PDB file of C-alpha atoms in Angstrom:
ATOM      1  CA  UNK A   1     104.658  97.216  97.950  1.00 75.00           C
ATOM      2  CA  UNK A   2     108.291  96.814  97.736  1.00 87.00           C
ATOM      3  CA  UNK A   3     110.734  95.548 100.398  1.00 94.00           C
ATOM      4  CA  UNK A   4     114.340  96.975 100.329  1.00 97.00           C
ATOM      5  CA  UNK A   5     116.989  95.255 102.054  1.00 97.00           C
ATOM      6  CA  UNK A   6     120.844  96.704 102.743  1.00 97.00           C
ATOM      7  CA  UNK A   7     123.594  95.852 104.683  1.00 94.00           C
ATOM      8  CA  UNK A   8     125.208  96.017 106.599  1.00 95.00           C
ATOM      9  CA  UNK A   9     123.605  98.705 108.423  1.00 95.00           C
ATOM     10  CA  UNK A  10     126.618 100.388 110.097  1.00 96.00           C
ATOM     11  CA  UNK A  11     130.384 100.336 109.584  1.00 97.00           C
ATOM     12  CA  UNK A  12     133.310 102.000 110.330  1.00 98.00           C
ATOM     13  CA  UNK A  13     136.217 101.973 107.811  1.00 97.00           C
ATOM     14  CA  UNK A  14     139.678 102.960 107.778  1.00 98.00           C
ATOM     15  CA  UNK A  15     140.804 106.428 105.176  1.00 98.00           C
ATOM     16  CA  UNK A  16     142.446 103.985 101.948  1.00 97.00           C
ATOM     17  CA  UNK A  17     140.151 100.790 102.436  1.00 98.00           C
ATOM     18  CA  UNK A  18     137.646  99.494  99.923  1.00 97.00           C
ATOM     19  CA  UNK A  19     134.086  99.161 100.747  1.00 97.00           C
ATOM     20  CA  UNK A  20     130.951  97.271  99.630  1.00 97.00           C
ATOM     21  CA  UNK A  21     127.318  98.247 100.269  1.00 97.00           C
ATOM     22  CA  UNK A  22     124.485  95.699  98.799  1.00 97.00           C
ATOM     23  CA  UNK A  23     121.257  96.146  97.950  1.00 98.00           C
ATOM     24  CA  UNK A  24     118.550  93.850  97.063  1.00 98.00           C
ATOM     25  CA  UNK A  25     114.681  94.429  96.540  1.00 97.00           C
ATOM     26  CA  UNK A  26     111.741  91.567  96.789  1.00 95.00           C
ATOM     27  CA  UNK A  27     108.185  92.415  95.617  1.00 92.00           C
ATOM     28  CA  UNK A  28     108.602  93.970  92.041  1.00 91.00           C
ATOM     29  CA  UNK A  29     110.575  93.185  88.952  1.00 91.00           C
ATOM     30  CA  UNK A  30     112.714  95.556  86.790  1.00 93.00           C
ATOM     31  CA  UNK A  31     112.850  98.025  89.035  1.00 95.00           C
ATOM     32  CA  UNK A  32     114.816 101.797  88.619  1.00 96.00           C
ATOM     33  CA  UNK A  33     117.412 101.422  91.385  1.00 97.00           C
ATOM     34  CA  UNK A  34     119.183 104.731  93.706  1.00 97.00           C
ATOM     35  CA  UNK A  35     121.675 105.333  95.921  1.00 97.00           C
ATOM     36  CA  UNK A  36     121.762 108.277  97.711  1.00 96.00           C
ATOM     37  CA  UNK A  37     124.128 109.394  99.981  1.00 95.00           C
ATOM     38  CA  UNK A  38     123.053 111.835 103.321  1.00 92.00           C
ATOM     39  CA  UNK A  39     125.407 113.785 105.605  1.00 82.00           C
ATOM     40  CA  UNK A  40     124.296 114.525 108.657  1.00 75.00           C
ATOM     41  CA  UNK A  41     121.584 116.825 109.135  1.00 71.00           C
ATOM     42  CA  UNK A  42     121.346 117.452 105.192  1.00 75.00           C
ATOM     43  CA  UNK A  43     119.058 116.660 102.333  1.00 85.00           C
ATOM     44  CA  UNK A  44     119.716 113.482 100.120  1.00 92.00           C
ATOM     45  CA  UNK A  45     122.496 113.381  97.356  1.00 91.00           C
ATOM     46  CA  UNK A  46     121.524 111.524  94.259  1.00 92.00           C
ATOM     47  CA  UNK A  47     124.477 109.658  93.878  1.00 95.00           C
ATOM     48  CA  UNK A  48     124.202 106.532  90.703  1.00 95.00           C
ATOM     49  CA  UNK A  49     120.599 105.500  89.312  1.00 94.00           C
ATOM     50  CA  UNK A  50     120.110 101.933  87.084  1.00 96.00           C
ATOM     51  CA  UNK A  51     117.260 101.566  84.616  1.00 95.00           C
ATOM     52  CA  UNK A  52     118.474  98.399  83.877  1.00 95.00           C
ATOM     53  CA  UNK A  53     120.859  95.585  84.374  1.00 96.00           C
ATOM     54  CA  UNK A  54     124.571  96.813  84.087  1.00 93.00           C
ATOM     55  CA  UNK A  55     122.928 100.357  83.114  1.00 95.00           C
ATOM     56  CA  UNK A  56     124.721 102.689  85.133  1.00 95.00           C
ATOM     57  CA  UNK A  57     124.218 106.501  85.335  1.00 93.00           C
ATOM     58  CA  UNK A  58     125.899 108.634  87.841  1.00 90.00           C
ATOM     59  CA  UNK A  59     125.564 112.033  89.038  1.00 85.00           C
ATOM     60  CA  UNK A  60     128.332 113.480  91.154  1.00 81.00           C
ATOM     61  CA  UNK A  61     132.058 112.212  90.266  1.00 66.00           C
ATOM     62  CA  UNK A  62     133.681 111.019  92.879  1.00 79.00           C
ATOM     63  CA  UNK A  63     135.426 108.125  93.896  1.00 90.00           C
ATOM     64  CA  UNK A  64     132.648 106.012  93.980  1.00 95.00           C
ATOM     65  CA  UNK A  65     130.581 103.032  91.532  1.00 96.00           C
ATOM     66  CA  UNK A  66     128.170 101.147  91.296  1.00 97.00           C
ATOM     67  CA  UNK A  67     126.997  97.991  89.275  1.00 97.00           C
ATOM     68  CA  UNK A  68     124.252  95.884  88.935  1.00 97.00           C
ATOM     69  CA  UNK A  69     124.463  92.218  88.432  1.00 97.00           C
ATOM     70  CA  UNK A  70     121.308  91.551  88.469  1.00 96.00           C
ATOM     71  CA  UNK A  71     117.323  92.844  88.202  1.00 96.00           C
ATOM     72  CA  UNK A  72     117.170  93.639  92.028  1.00 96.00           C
ATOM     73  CA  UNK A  73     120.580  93.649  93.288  1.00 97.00           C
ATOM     74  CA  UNK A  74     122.356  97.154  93.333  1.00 98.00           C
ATOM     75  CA  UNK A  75     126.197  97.609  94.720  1.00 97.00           C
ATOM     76  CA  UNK A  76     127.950 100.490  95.935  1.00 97.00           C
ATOM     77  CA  UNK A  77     131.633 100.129  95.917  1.00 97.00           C
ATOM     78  CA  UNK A  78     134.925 102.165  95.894  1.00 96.00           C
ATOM     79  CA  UNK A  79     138.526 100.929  95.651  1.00 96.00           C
ATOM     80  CA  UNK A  80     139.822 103.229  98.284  1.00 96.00           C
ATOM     81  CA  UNK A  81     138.041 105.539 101.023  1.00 96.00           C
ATOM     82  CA  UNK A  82     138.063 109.094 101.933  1.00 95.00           C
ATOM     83  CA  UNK A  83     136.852 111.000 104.641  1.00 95.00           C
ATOM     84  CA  UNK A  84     134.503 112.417 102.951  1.00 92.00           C
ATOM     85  CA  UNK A  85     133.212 109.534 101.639  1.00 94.00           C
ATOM     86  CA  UNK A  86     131.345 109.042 105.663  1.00 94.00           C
ATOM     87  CA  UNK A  87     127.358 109.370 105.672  1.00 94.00           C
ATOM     88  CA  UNK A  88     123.982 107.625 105.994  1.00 96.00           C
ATOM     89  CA  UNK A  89     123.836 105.775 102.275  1.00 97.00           C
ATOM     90  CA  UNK A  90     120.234 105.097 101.662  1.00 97.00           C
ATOM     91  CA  UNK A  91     119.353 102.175  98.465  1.00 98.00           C
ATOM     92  CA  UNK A  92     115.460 103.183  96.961  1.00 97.00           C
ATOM     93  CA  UNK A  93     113.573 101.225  94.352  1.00 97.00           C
ATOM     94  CA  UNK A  94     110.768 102.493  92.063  1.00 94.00           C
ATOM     95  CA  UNK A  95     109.070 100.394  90.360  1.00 85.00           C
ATOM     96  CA  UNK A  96     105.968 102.625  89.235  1.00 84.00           C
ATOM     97  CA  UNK A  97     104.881 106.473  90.694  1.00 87.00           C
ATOM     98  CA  UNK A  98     106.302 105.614  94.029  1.00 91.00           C
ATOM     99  CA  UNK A  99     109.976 105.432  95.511  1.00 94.00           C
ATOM    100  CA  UNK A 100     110.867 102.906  98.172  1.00 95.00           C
ATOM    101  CA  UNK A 101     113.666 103.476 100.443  1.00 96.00           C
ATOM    102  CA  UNK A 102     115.915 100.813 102.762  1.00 97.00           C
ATOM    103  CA  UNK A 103     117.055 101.284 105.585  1.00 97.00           C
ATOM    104  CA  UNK A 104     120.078 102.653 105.241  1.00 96.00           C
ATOM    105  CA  UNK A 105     123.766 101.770 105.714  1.00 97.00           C
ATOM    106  CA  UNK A 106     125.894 104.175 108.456  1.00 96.00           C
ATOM    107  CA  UNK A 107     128.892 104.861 107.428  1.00 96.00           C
ATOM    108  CA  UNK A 108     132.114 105.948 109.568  1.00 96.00           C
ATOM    109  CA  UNK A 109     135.639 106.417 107.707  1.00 97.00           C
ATOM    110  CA  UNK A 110     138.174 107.014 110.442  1.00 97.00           C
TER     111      UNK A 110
ATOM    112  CA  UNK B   1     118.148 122.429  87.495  1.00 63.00           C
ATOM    113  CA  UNK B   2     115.309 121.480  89.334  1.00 70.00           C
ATOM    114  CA  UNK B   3     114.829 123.024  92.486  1.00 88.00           C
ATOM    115  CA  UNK B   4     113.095 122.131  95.819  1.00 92.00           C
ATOM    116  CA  UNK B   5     113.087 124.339  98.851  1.00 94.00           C
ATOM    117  CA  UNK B   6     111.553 124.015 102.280  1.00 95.00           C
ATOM    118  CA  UNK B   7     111.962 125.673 106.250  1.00 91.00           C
ATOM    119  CA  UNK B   8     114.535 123.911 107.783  1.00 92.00           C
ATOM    120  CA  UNK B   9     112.428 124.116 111.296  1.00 96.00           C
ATOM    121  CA  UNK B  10     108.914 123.578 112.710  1.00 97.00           C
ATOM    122  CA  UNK B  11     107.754 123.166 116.371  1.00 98.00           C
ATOM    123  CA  UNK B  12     104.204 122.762 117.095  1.00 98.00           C
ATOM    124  CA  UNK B  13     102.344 121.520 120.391  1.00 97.00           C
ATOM    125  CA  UNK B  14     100.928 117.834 120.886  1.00 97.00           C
ATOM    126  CA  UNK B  15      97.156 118.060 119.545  1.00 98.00           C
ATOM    127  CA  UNK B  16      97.731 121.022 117.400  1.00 98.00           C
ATOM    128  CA  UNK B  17      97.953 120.852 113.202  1.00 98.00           C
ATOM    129  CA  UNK B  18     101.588 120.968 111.463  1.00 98.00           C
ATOM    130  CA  UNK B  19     101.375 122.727 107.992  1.00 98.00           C
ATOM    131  CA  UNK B  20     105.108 121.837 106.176  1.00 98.00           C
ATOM    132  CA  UNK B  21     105.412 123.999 103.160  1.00 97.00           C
ATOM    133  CA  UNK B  22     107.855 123.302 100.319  1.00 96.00           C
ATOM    134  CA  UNK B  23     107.984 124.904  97.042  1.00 96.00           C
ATOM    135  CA  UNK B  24     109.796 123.690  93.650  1.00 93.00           C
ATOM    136  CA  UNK B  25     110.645 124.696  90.229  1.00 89.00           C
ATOM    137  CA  UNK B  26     109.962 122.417  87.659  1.00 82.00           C
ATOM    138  CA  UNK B  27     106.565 123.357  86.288  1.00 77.00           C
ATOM    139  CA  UNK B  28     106.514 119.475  84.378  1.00 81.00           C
ATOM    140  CA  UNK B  29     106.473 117.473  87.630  1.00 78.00           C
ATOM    141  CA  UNK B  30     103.590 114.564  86.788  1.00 83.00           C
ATOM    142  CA  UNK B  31     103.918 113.584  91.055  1.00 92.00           C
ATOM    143  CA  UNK B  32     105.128 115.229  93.987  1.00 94.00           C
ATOM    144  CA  UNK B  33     105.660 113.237  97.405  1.00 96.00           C
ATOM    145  CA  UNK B  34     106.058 113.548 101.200  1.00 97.00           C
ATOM    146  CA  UNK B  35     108.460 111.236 103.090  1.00 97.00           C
ATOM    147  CA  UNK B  36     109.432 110.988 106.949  1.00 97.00           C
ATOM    148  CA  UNK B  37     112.749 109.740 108.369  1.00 96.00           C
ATOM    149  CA  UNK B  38     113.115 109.005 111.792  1.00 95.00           C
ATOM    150  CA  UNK B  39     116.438 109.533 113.241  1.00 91.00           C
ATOM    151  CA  UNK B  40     118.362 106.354 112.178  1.00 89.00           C
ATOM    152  CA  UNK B  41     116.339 105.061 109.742  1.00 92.00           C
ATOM    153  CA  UNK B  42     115.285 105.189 106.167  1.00 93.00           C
ATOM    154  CA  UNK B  43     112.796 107.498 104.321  1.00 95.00           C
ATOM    155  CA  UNK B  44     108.945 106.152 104.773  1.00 96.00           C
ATOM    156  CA  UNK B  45     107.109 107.268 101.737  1.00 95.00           C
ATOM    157  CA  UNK B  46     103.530 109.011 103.359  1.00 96.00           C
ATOM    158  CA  UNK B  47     101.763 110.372 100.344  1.00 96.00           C
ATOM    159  CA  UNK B  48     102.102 111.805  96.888  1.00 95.00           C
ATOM    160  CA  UNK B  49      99.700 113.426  94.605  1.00 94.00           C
ATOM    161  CA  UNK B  50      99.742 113.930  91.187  1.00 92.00           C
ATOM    162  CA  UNK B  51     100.059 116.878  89.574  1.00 87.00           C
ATOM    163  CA  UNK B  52      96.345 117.175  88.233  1.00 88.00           C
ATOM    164  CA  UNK B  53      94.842 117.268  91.544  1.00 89.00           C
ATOM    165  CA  UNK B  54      94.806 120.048  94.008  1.00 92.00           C
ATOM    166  CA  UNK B  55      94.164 118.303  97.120  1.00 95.00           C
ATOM    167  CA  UNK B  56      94.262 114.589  98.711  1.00 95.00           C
ATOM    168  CA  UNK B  57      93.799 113.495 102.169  1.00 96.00           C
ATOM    169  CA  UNK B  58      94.926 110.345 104.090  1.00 93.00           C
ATOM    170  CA  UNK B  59      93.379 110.218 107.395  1.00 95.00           C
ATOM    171  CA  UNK B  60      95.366 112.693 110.009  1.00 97.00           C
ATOM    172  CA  UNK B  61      97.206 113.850 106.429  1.00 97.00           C
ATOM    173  CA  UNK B  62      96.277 116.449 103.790  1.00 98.00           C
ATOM    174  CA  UNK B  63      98.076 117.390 100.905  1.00 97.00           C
ATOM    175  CA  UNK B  64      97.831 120.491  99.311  1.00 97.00           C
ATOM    176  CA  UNK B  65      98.660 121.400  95.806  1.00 96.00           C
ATOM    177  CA  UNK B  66      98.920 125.026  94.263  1.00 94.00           C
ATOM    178  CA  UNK B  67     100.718 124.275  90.909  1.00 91.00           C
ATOM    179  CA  UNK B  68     100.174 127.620  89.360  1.00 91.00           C
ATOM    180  CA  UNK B  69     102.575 128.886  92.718  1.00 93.00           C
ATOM    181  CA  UNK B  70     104.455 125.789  92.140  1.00 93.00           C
ATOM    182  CA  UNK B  71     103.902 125.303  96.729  1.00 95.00           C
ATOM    183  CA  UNK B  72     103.021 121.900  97.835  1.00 96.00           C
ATOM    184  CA  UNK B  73     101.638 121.867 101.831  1.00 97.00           C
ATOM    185  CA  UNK B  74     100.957 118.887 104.304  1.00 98.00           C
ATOM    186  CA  UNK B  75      99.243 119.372 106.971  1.00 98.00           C
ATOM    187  CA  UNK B  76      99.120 117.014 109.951  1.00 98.00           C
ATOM    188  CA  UNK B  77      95.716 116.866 112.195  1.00 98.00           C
ATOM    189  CA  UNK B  78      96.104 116.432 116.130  1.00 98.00           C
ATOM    190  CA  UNK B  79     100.240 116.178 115.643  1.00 98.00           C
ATOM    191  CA  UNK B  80     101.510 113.562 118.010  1.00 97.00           C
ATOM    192  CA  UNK B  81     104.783 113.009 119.656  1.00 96.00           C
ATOM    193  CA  UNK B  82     105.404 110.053 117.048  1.00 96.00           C
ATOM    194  CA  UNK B  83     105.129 112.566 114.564  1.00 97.00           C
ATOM    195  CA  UNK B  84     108.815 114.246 115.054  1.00 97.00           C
ATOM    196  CA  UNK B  85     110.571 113.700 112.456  1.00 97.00           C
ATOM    197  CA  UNK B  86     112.236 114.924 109.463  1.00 96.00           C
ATOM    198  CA  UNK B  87     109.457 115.641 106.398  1.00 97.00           C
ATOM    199  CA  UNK B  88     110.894 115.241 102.981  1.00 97.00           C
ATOM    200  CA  UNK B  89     109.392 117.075  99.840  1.00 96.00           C
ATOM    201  CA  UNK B  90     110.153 115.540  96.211  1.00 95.00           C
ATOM    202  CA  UNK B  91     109.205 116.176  92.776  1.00 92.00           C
ATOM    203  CA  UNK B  92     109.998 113.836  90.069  1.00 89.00           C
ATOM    204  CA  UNK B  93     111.684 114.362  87.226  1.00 81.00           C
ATOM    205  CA  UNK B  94     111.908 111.552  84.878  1.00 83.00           C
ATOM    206  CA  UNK B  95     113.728 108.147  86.201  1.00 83.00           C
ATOM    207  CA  UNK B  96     114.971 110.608  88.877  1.00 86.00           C
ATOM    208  CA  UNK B  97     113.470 111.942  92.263  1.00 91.00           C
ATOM    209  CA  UNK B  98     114.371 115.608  93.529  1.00 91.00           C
ATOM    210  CA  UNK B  99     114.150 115.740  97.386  1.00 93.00           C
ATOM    211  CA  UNK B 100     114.203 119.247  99.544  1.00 94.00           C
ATOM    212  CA  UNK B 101     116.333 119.931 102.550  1.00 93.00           C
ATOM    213  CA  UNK B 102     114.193 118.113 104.956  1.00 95.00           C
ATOM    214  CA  UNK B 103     112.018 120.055 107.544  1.00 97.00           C
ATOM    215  CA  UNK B 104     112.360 118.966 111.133  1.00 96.00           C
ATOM    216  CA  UNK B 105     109.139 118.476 112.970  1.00 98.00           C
ATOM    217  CA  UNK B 106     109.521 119.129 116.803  1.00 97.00           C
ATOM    218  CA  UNK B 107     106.511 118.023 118.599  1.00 97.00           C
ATOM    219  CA  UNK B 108     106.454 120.185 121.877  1.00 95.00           C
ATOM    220  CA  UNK B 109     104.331 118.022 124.975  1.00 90.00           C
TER     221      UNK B 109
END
């Protein structure tokens, strides 16, 4: 099966700073890469998906990208933070029928 | 869009069964999955089935499938304190994955 690593896997941010959240998988090639966002006590948010290197779709505007430089390595990134923007930001992989998760970056803007 | 709905609650005693229900909308889903998350941490995939079968079981875990009612059930034999968690339903849809609300699982001693 697939191994999903993040990090890091809290951090606390001030409103107006940039931020950088990295994924990488091991154990398949060519994956579909996600990044979901959760607030707490709710459901996931689909947030980008990547079929492919530098294929990028996303599903909720916000302030908010993504790239992918390479096969397994998936970045979440945004030039300047909001509130809003705090929550548990979960990385998955899918390489077949099954989703893989990490373990999730914690999030505080303050 | 697609849709997937399940209780937001569940509290069951140590030894008894847990039967999560969740129901969704999009009558083309090829698999349909069950994940846990423990407070903190990621989702742990459990199980999935695919859409042709009706039932599959996984030692203390059986998955019902009803796709004419479009309701998708796990049950959980002889529940356990290490079961509380949060259950998450999905369906997929294409590249993408449609997850429910998340039931909480309280496991009473």
């Amino acid at each position: 099966s697939q191994t999903i690593h993040q990090w890091p896997a809290t951090l606390v941010q001030p409103v107006g700073s940039p931020l950088s959240l990295e994924c990488t998988v091991e154990g398949t090639s060519n994956p579909n890469l996600y990044w979901y966002r959760q607030a707490a006590g709710r459901g996931l948010q689909l947030l980008f998906y990547s079929v492919g290197i530098g294929q990028i779709s996303s599903e909720v505007p916000q302030n908010l990208s993504a790239s992918r430089p390479q096969d397994r390595q998936f970045i979440l990134s945004s030039k300047k933070l909001l509130l809003s923007d705090s929550g548990f930001y979960l990385c998955a992989s899918s390489g077949g029928h099954e989703q893989y998760f990490g373990p999730g970056t914690r999030l505080t803007v303050t | 869009g697609e849709d997937v709905e399940q209780s937001l609650f569940l509290s069951v005693r140590e030894g008894d069964s847990s039967v999560i229900n969740c129901t969704y909308t999009d009558s083309s889903s090829t698999y349909l999955y069950w994940y846990k998350q423990e407070p903190g941490a990621g989702l742990q995939l459990l199980t999935y089935i695919f859409s042709n079968m009706d039932m599959k079981q996984d030692q203390r875990l059986t998955v019902l499938l009803n796709k004419k009612d479009k309701h998708l059930s796990l049950r959980i034999a002889d529940t356990q304190t290490g079961d509380s968690a949060i259950y998450f339903c999905a369906e997929r849809d294409g590249q993408n994955f449609v997850f429910g609300p998340g039931t909480r699982l309280s496991v009473l001693p």
